[in-house]
Structure formats: structure tokens, C-alpha cells
XYZ file of C-alpha atoms in Angstrom:
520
model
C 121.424 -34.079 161.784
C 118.941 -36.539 160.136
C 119.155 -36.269 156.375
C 116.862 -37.496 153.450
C 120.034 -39.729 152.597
C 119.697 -41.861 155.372
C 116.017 -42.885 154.091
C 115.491 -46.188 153.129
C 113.875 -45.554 148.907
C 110.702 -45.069 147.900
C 108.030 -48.085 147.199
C 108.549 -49.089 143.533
C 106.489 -47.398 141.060
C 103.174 -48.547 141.034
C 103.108 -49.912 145.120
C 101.421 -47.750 148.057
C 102.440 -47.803 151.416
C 99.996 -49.860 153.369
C 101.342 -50.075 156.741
C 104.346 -49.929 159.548
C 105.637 -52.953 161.264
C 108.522 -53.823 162.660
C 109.886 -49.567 162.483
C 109.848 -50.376 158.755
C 107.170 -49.414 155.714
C 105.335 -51.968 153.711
C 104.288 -51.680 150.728
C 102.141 -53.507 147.741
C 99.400 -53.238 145.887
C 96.100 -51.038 146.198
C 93.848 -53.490 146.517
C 96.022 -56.313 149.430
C 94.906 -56.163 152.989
C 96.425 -56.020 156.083
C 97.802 -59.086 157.589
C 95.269 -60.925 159.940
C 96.561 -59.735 163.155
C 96.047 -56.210 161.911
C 92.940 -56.288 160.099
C 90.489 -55.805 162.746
C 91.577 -52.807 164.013
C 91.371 -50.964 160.736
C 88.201 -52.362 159.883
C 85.554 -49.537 160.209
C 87.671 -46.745 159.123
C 86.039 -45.540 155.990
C 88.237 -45.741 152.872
C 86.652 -42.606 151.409
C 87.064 -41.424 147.414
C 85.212 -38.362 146.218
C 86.552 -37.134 142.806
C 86.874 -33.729 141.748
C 84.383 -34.315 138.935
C 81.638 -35.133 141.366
C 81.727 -31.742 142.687
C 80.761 -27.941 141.525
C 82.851 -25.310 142.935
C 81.101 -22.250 143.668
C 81.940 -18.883 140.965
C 83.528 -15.855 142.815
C 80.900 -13.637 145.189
C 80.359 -10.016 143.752
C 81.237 -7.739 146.394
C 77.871 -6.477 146.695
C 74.398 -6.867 145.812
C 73.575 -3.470 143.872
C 73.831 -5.075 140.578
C 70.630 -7.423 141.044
C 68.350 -4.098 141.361
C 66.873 -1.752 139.101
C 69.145 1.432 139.627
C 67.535 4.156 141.813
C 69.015 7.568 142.523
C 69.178 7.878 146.193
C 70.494 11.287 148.197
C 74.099 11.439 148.276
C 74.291 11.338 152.298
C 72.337 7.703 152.060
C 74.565 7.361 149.220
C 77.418 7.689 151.278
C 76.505 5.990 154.023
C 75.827 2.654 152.195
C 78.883 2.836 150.968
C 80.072 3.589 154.685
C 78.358 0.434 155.378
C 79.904 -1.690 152.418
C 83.825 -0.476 151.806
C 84.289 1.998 154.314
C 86.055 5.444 154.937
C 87.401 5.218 151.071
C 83.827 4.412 149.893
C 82.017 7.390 150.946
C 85.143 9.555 149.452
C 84.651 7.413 146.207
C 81.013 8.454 146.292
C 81.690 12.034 147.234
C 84.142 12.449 144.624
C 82.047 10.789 142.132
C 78.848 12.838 142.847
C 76.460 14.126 140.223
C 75.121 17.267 142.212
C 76.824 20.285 141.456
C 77.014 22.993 144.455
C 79.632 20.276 146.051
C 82.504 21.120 143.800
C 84.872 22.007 147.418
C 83.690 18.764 148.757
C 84.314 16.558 145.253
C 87.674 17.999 145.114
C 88.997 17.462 148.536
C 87.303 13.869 148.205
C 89.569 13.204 144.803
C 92.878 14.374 146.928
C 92.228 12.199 149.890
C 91.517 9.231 147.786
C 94.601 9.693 146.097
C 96.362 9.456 149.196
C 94.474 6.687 150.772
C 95.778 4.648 147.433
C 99.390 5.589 147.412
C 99.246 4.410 151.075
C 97.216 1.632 150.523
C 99.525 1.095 147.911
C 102.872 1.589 150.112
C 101.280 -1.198 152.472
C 100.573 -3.671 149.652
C 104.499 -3.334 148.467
C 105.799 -4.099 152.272
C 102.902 -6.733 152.919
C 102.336 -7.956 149.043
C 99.580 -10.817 150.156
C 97.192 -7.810 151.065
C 96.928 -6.918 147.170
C 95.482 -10.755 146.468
C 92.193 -11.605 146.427
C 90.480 -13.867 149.154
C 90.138 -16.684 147.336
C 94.381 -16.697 146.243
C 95.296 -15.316 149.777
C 93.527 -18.986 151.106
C 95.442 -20.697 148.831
C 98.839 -19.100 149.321
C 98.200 -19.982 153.064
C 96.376 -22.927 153.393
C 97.799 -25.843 154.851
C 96.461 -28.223 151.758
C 99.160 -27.881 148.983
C 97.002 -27.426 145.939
C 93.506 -25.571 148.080
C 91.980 -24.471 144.726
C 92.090 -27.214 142.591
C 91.821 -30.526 144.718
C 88.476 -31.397 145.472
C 89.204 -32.086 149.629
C 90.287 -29.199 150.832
C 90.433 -29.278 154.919
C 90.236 -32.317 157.222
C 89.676 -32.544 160.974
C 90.120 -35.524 162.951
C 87.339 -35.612 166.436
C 90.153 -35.600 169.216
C 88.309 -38.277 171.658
C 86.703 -40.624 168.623
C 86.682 -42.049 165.474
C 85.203 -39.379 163.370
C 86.523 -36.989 161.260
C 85.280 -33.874 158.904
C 86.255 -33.240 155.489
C 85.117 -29.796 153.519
C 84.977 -30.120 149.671
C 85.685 -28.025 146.880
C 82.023 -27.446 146.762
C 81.970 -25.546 149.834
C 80.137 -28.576 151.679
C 81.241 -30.028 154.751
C 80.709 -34.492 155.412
C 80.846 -36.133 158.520
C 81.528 -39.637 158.606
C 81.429 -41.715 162.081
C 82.801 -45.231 162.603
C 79.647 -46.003 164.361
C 77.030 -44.526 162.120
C 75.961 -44.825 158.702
C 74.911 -41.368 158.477
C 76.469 -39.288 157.067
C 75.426 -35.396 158.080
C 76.527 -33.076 155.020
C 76.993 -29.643 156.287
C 75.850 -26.361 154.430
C 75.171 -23.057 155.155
C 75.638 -19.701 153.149
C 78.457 -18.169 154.283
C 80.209 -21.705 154.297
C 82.312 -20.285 151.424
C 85.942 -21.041 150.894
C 86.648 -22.953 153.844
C 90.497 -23.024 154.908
C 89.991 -24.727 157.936
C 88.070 -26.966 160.711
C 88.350 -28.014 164.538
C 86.501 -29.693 166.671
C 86.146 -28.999 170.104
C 87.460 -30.940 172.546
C 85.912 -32.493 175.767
C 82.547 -32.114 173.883
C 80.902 -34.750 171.486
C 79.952 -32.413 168.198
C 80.537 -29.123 168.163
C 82.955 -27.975 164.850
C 84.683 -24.723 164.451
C 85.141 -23.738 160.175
C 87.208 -21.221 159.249
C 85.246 -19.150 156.059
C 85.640 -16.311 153.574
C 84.163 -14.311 155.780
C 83.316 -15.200 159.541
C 83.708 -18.971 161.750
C 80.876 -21.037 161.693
C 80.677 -23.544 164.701
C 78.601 -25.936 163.721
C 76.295 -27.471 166.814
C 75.418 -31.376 165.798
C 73.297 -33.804 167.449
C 75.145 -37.054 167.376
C 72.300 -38.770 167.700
C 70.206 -37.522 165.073
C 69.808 -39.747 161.774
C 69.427 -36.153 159.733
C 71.907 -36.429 156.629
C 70.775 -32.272 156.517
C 71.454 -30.271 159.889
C 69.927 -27.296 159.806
C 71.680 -23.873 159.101
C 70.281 -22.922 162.552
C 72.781 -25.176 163.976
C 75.419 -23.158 163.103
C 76.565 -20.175 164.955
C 78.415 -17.160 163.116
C 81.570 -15.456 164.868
C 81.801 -12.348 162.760
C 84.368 -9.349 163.345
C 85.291 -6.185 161.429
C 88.355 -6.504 159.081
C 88.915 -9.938 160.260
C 88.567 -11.813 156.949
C 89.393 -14.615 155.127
C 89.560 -16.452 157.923
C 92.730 -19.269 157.130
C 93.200 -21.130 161.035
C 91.550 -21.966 164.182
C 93.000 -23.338 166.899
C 90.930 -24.902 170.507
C 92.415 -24.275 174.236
C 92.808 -28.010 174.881
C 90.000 -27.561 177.957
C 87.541 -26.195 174.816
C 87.295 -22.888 176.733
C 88.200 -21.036 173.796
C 88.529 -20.669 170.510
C 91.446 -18.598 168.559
C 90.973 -17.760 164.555
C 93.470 -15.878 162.454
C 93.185 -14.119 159.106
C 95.999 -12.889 157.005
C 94.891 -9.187 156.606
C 94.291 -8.520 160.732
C 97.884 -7.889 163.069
C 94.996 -9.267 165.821
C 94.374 -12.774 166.481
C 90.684 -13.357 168.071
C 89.901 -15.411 171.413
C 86.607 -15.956 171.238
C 84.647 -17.112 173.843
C 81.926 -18.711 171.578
C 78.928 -19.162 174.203
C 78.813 -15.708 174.499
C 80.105 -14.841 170.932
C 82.270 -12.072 172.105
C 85.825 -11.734 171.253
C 89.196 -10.251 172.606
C 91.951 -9.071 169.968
C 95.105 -10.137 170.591
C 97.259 -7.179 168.771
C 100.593 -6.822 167.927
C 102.728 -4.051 165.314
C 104.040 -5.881 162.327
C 103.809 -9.105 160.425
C 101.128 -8.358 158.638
C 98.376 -10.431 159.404
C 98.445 -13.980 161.025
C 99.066 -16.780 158.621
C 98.452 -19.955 160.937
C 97.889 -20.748 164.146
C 98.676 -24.174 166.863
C 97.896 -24.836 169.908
C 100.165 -27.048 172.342
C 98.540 -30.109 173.393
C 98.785 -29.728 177.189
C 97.390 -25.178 176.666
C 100.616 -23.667 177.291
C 101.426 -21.941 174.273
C 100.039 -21.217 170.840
C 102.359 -21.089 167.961
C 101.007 -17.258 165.800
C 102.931 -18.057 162.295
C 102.800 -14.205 159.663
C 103.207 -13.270 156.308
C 106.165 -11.823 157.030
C 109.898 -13.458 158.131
C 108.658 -13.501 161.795
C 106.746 -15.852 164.297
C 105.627 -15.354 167.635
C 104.958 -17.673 170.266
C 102.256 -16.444 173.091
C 101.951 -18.347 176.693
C 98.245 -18.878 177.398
C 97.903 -17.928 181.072
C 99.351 -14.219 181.076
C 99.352 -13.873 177.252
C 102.711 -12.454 176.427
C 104.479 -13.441 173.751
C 107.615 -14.165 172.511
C 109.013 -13.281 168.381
C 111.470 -15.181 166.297
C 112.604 -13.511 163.164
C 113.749 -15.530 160.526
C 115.913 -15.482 157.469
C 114.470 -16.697 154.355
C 110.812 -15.860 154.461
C 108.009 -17.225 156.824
C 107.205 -19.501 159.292
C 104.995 -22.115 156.786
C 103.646 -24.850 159.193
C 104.627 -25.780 162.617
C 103.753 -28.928 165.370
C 104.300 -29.379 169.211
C 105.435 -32.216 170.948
C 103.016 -33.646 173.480
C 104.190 -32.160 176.616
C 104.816 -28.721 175.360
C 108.224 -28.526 175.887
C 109.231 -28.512 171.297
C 108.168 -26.938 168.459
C 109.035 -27.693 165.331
C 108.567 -25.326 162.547
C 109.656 -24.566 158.719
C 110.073 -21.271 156.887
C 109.421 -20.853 153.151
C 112.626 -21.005 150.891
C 114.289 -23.548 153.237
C 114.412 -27.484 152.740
C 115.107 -27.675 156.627
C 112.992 -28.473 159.765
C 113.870 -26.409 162.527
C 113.185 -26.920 166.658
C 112.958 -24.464 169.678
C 113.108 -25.656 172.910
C 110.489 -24.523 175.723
C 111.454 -24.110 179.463
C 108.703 -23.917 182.096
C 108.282 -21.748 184.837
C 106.668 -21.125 188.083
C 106.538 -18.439 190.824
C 108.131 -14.717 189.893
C 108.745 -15.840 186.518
C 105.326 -17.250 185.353
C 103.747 -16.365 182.502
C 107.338 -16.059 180.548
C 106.924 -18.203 177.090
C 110.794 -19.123 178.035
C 111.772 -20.098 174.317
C 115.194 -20.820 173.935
C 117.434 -17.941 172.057
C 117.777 -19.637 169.241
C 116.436 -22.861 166.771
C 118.516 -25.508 165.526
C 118.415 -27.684 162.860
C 117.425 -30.858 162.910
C 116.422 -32.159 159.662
C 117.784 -31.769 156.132
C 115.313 -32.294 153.107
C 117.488 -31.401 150.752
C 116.634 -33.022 147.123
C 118.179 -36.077 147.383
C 118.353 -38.818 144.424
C 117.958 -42.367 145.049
C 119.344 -44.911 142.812
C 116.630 -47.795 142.536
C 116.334 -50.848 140.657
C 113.328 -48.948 138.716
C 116.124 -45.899 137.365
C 116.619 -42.397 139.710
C 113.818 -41.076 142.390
C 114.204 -37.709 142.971
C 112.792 -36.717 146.573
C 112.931 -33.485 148.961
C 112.421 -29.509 149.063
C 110.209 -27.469 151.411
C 107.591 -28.525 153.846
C 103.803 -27.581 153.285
C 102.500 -29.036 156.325
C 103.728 -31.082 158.823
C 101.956 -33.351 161.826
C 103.491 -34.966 165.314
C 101.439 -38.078 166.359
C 99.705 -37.758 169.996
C 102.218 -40.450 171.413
C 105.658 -37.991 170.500
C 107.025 -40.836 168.205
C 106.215 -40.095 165.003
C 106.176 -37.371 163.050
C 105.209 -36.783 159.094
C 106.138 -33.820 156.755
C 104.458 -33.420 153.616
C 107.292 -32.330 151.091
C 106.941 -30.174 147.971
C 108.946 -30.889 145.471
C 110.820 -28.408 143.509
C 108.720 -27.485 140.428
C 111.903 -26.695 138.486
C 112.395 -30.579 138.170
C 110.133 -32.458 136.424
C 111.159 -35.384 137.938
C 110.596 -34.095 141.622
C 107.562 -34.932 143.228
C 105.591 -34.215 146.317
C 105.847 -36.990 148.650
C 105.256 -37.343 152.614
C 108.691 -38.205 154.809
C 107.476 -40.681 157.976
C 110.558 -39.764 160.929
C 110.525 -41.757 163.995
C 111.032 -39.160 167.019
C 111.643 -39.318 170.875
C 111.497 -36.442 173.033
C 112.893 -37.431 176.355
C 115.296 -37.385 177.497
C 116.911 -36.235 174.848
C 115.670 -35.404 171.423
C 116.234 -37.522 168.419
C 114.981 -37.862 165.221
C 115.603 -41.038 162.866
C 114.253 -41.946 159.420
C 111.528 -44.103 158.831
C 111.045 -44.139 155.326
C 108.352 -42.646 152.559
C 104.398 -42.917 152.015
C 103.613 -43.225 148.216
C 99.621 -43.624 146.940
C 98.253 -44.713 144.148
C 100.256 -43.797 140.204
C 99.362 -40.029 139.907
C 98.181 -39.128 143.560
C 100.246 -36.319 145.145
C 99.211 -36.130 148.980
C 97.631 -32.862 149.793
C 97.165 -33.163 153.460
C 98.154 -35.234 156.662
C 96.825 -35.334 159.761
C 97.234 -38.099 162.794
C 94.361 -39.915 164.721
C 94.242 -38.352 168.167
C 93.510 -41.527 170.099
C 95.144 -44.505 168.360
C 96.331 -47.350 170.678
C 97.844 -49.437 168.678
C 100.663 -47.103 167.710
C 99.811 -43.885 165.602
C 97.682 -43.549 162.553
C 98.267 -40.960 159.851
C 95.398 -40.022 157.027
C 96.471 -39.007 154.085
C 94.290 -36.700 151.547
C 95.460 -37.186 147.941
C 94.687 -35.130 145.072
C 92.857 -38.161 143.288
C 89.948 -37.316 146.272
C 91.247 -40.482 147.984
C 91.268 -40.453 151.673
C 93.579 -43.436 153.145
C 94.928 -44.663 156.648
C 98.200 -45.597 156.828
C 98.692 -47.543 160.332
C 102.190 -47.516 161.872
C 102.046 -50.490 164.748
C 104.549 -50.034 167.340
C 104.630 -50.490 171.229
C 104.785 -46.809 172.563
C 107.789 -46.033 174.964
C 105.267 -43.591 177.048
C 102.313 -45.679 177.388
C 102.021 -49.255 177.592
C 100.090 -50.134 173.771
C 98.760 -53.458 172.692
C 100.951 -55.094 169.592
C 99.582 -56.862 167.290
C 102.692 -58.834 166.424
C 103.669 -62.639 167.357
C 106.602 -61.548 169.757
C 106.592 -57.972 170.740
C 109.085 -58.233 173.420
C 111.660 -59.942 170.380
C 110.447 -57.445 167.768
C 111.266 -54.687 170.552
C 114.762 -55.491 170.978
C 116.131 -56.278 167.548
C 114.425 -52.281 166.201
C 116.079 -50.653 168.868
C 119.442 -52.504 168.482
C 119.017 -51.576 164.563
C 117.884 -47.861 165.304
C 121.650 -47.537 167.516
C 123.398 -48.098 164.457
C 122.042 -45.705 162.054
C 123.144 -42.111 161.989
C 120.352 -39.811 164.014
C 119.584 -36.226 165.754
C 120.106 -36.260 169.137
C 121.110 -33.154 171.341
C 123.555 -35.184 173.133
């Protein structure tokens, strides 16, 4: 089992990680470069910083508009259904039971008893499923992939999966779009663009962006060729459904024939098939809502994480599923290997990464998920202190979030560190991986930014060739790339360095002799 004790230390206070060479980190200062070889293929990646103080978040929504108008006594049955209309079933009993007119004394009375007993079950629910009692705006937070959602100002981040664009949504509620090959740079509004948890672009299409809101999934429909810094709000589509709010994930079918959102307080996940705007539940008893949601890169299988100590796993061709229950508490983040064939996941309370294997079938028994029984263990992030020449680093606890690079040989976990200890600190672990033929996992070493920038989010480039690059979102508003060059054991990559054939041989004979995962 791989271990944060077989990490090499962290950069010395004050250094950032600047790039991978070699299957080791380097490190410096802020402001070096790259070496020569490397610079030009770094060079139009935007080094982006947008402090929090630049930005206005947006004051809570009141749940309805009746306080902007002069108050007018309407008949109770309009009464009732507006508030049909607004809250729902426990509403109208509200207004019923609340009602000014007297000859409906039966009808007040019977109201005030079944609103007592929708509450003590609404209340029973809340005490097995606690998230349902928070707010939207906390219930985003609690399950947002960004470690601190409320108070850093970036707040999701989407790479383009075919170029070298990306999204980022602010604490503002705005969305910017920055393109290697453009100066323009659309900024993306629209009124229910509120609290956004989430983006995802489509794939096989140029610009077409899927944002997971407060209150419905705006797919935003952009013209890459248009020099507007303002798309309209009429290129945005809205994918609204009943009780299917906050919206915290979104997931594309690889092919971009659908779309799958989540939200914490409905059992269903949605397929939406977003030409037509129509929608098909996927429902299942228990769990509580659906927390987070991946899709494996070659359309297999989606990962369906809950609130509660249970995950499920659905294949994508018959859509069964299969569940894992789990110990602790619930499945937090989870990534696929390229081909399908691994998850890895982590559950809240543990300082472990965990992996399922993934057999695939054809004939009688397709459209089995074919998960194996149980998970192992392959990683432990315990809190581990390492003894450095600038006094004691204290590193490791649970995984927030965690990434696999397209190319299956990298992977990066953003870990939280345990708010007990002062001196523990959030940091992101780099592990070099290999799924085939075996599984291993080996150490790579630590990413550190700038002197009081915690990373808040990771997420890999989805068509680096030189090796894999990771973007990191700090909580300074800082977006960086951190470039790890390597030649890829799966596909044959261009290497920067002087001798890549010499550079080859002396990592792997080094990577033999430390201690690793394998299933062997």
C-alpha cells in the first residue's frame, strides 16, 4: 500500500511547484520560468488571478416575490392555489389553516392537524437524511467539489475536452471563458445563474456548456466565433424539473448524447436529452438524494455518489445499477481510469483512497455493471510529519476531490487537512499510476502555491501531449498550470528533454526500488 511516508517533502516554505521532470517535482520561486525546452509549450495558457475583493457575491433570494407588492386580499381558493403553485401540498394547508373567513372552522382545523403531521414527518426525514434541513446555499457547499465553495472567489472550473479552453464561475455568480486562441473573453450571465456548483462542456461539439444552478441547468449555446465579450441570455437554454433542486453535478455521455444532473434533495438522477429538453428519472429507494456524479471516459458506467454511507454504480447501455455500502460515511469524490475498467473513490471520515475493479461483459450477461465484491485499499493519507531542514511539515487527512489524468498515469488528490491541527494544511498529493497490467500506485511528491494559498480545486487538461497537465484553483483567486513532462507508456508523446530514451531508463530503474501498490 502506498503511504504519505514514502513522499519525497514538501517545497520549502516560500517555493511553488513549477513543474515535473525527470518523475520528480521542481520547485522555486513565483516569478522563474520554465526551462527553454519547456517554455513554448506553456506559453499561451493564461496565468489567470481574480481576487475575491474584485467580486460582489449576490445576498440570499427571498423565496417569493409577495413582499415587493402592495398587499391585496385575494379569495382563499386563489389563495390556495398560489400557494399550490409556490410550496406545495403544505402551502395550501398553511393557508387553509391560517384563513381569516369564518364558516371554515371544520376545514381550518383539519388543515392545523395535517400540518402537524406533515412536520413531524418532514421532521423524521430531516433526522435520517440531516442535509435536507440546510439551506441551498450550505447544502452546495457541504457538497461541492471546491473545498471552501462559499468563501473563495472561483468556485467551479471546466476544462473544453478537445481544446485549450476552459470555464471558470465566480463568486459573483458570473461565468468567463478564456481561449488560447482568442483574446475575448465571453463573460456569461443570466438570472437564474445563481449559485453555480458545477460546469461541463460537451464533448464532440465546439461550445456548448452545461452549469449546474440553484435552481435548474443552464446550457449555455456560444458562438466561437463571435468577438461578443456579452452572449446573450437567449443563448442559454433552461433544463428545469420539479423537486430537482440545487442542482450540485453534471456529468456528459462521452458521445454528448446526453446529459445527467444530480441534486441532493431528489433519490432520481435526470438524463436529459437537451435538444428536446425532456428528461427521464433515474429512481432508486434510499440515499437520500445524489451528491455527485462521473462519467467513465470510454460511457460504460457512471459513478451516482449520496448523502448517505452508500454509492451506486449504473452501466449505461441497460441502466442497472450496482450499490456499495460503506462504513464511515459517504462516498466524497471519485475518478475512473481511462478504459473503464477502475474507480477510485473516498468516503468522508477516512484518510484512505479506495479502488473497485470493473469486469466487462458481452452476450447473456450484458448490461451487468460487474463490480468486483469488494474495494481495497490502496492509498494511506494518514497525517504524516516530515522532518525538514525548515522544522516539522505536517501533511494528510481526507480527500475533497480527486482527478486521474486522460493518459492513466497520474493522478492528484486534493487533501484536507485536519482542522484540529493548526499546523495541518490542505495540500494536493501528485501519485504516479499504471493500470495495466497490473495496478500500481507510487508517490510522486506534493504541489505547494504561493505563502497563504490553499488549493481549492484540480482538474487535468484533457488533451495534453506532452505528458499531463493539472490546474490548480487556489483560494488567493490564482489559477496555475503545473506541467508534469513524461513520455506516456500508452501513447507514443514528444519529450522535451535532451535524452529521453536515458531519462526513461534510469526513472523506471529508480521507481523498482521504492515501496508501491501493485495487485501482484
Amino acid at each position: 500500500m502506498c503511504s504519505l511516508a514514502l513522499f519525497p517533502p514538501p517545497p520549502a516554505p516560500g517555493d511553488v511547484t513549477l513543474y515535473e521532470c525527470h518523475n520528480a517535482l521542481v520547485s522555486g520561486h513565483i516569478y522563474e520560468t520554465l526551462p527553454l525546452a519547456f517554455q513554448d509549450q506553456l506559453a499561451d495558457l493564461p496565468v489567470l488571478t481574480i481576487p475575491k475583493e474584485t467580486l460582489k457575491a449576490h445576498s440570499r433570494l427571498e423565496h417569493s416575490t409577495k413582499p415587493a407588492f402592495i398587499h391585496h386580499q385575494e379569495t382563499l381558493w386563489k389563495r390556495c392555489l398560489n400557494a399550490w403553485r409556490d410550496v406545495g401540498m403544505c402551502g395550501v394547508l398553511n393557508e387553509v389553516a391560517n384563513a381569516e373567513e369564518a364558516d371554515l372552522q371544520w376545514m381550518k382545523t383539519g388543515s392545523r392537524w395535517a400540518l402537524a403531521l406533515c412536520h413531524w414527518v418532514s421532521s423524521l426525514h430531516g433526522s435520517l437524511f440531516p442535509h435536507l434541513s440546510l439551506c441551498s446555499e450550505d447544502m452546495i457547499a457541504e457538497f461541492s467539489q471546491a473545498v471552501d465553495w462559499a468563501g473563495c472567489s472561483i468556485r467551479a472550473f471546466a476544462w473544453h475536452p478537445h481544446t485549450s479552453k476552459f470555464a471558470v464561475a465566480l463568486l459573483d455568480d458570473s461565468i468567463r471563458v478564456y481561449n488560447t486562441n482568442s483574446v475575448t473573453v465571453p463573460i456569461l450571465k443570466h438570472r437564474l445563474q445563481r449559485n453555480v456548483a458545477s460546469m461541463a462542456w460537451k464533448p464532440l461539439c465546439a461550445s456548448i456548456l452545461a452549469v449546474a444552478c440553484q435552481s435548474c441547468v443552464l446550457v449555455w449555446h456560444l458562438d466561437p466565433t463571435s468577438l461578443s465579450t456579452r452572449p446573450s441570455s437567449g443563448c442559454a437554454q433552461v433544463l428545469a424539473y420539479p423537486g430537482h433542486s440545487p442542482v450540485t453535478s453534471l456529468a456528459w455521455a462521452p458521445s454528448g448524447e446526453m446529459l445527467l444532473s444530480a441534486s441532493p434533495v431528489d433519490t432520481a438522477m435526470l438524463v436529459w436529452d437537451v435538444s428536446t429538453e425532456n428528461c427521464v428519472p433515474l429512481q432508486w429507494f434510499g440515499g437520500g438524494g445524489v451528491t455527485y456524479l462521473a462519467w467513465s471516459p470510454d460511457g460504460s458506467k457512471v459513478l451516482a455518489a449520496t448523502p448517505s454511507a452508500v454509492f451506486r454504480v449504473w452501466e449505461a447501455q441497460m441502466w442497472t445499477c450496482e450499490r456499495w455500502p460503506t462504513i464511515k460515511g459517504r462516498c466524497q469524490t471519485g475518478c475512473w481510469s481511462p478504459d473503464g475498467s477502475r474507480l477510485l473513490f473516498t468516503v468522508l471520515g477516512e484518510s484512505v483512497i479506495y479502488s473497485l475493479s470493473f469486469s466487462e461483459y458481452s452476450g447473456e450477461m450484458q448490461g451487468q455493471v460487474g463490480g468486483s465484491k469488494t474495494a481495497s485499499i490502496v492509498a494511506d493519507l494518514s497525517e504524516t510529519t516530515f522532518e525538514t531542514l525548515y522544522g516539522e511539515a505536517r501533511i494528510g487527512g481526507e480527500v475533497h476531490s480527486m482527478v486521474w489524468d486522460p493518459s492513466g498515469e497520474r493522478l492528484a488528490a486534493l487533501i484536507r487537512g485536519n482542522p484540529e491541527t493548526p499546523e495541518s494544511r490542505t495540500i494536493v498529493a501528485v501519485f504516479r499510476t499504471r493500470n495495466s497490467p497490473v495496478f500500481e500506485l507510487l508517490p510522486c511528491g506534493f504541489l505547494q502555491g504561493e505563502p497563504g494559498a490553499q488549493p481549492q480545486l484540480i482538474a487535468f487538461h484533457p488533451c495534453f501531449k506532452k505528458g499531463a497537465l493539472l490546474t490548480v484553483c487556489w483560494s488567493t483567486g490564482r489559477i496555475s498550470h503545473i506541467p508534469f513532462f513524461f513520455v506516456s507508456a500508452q501513447v507514443p508523446c514528444f519529450s522535451p528533454s535532451p535524452s529521453p530514451v536515458v531519462a526513461l531508463s534510469s526513472s523506471s530503474a529508480s521507481v523498482r526500488e521504492q515501496p508501491l501498490f501493485s495487485e501482484l
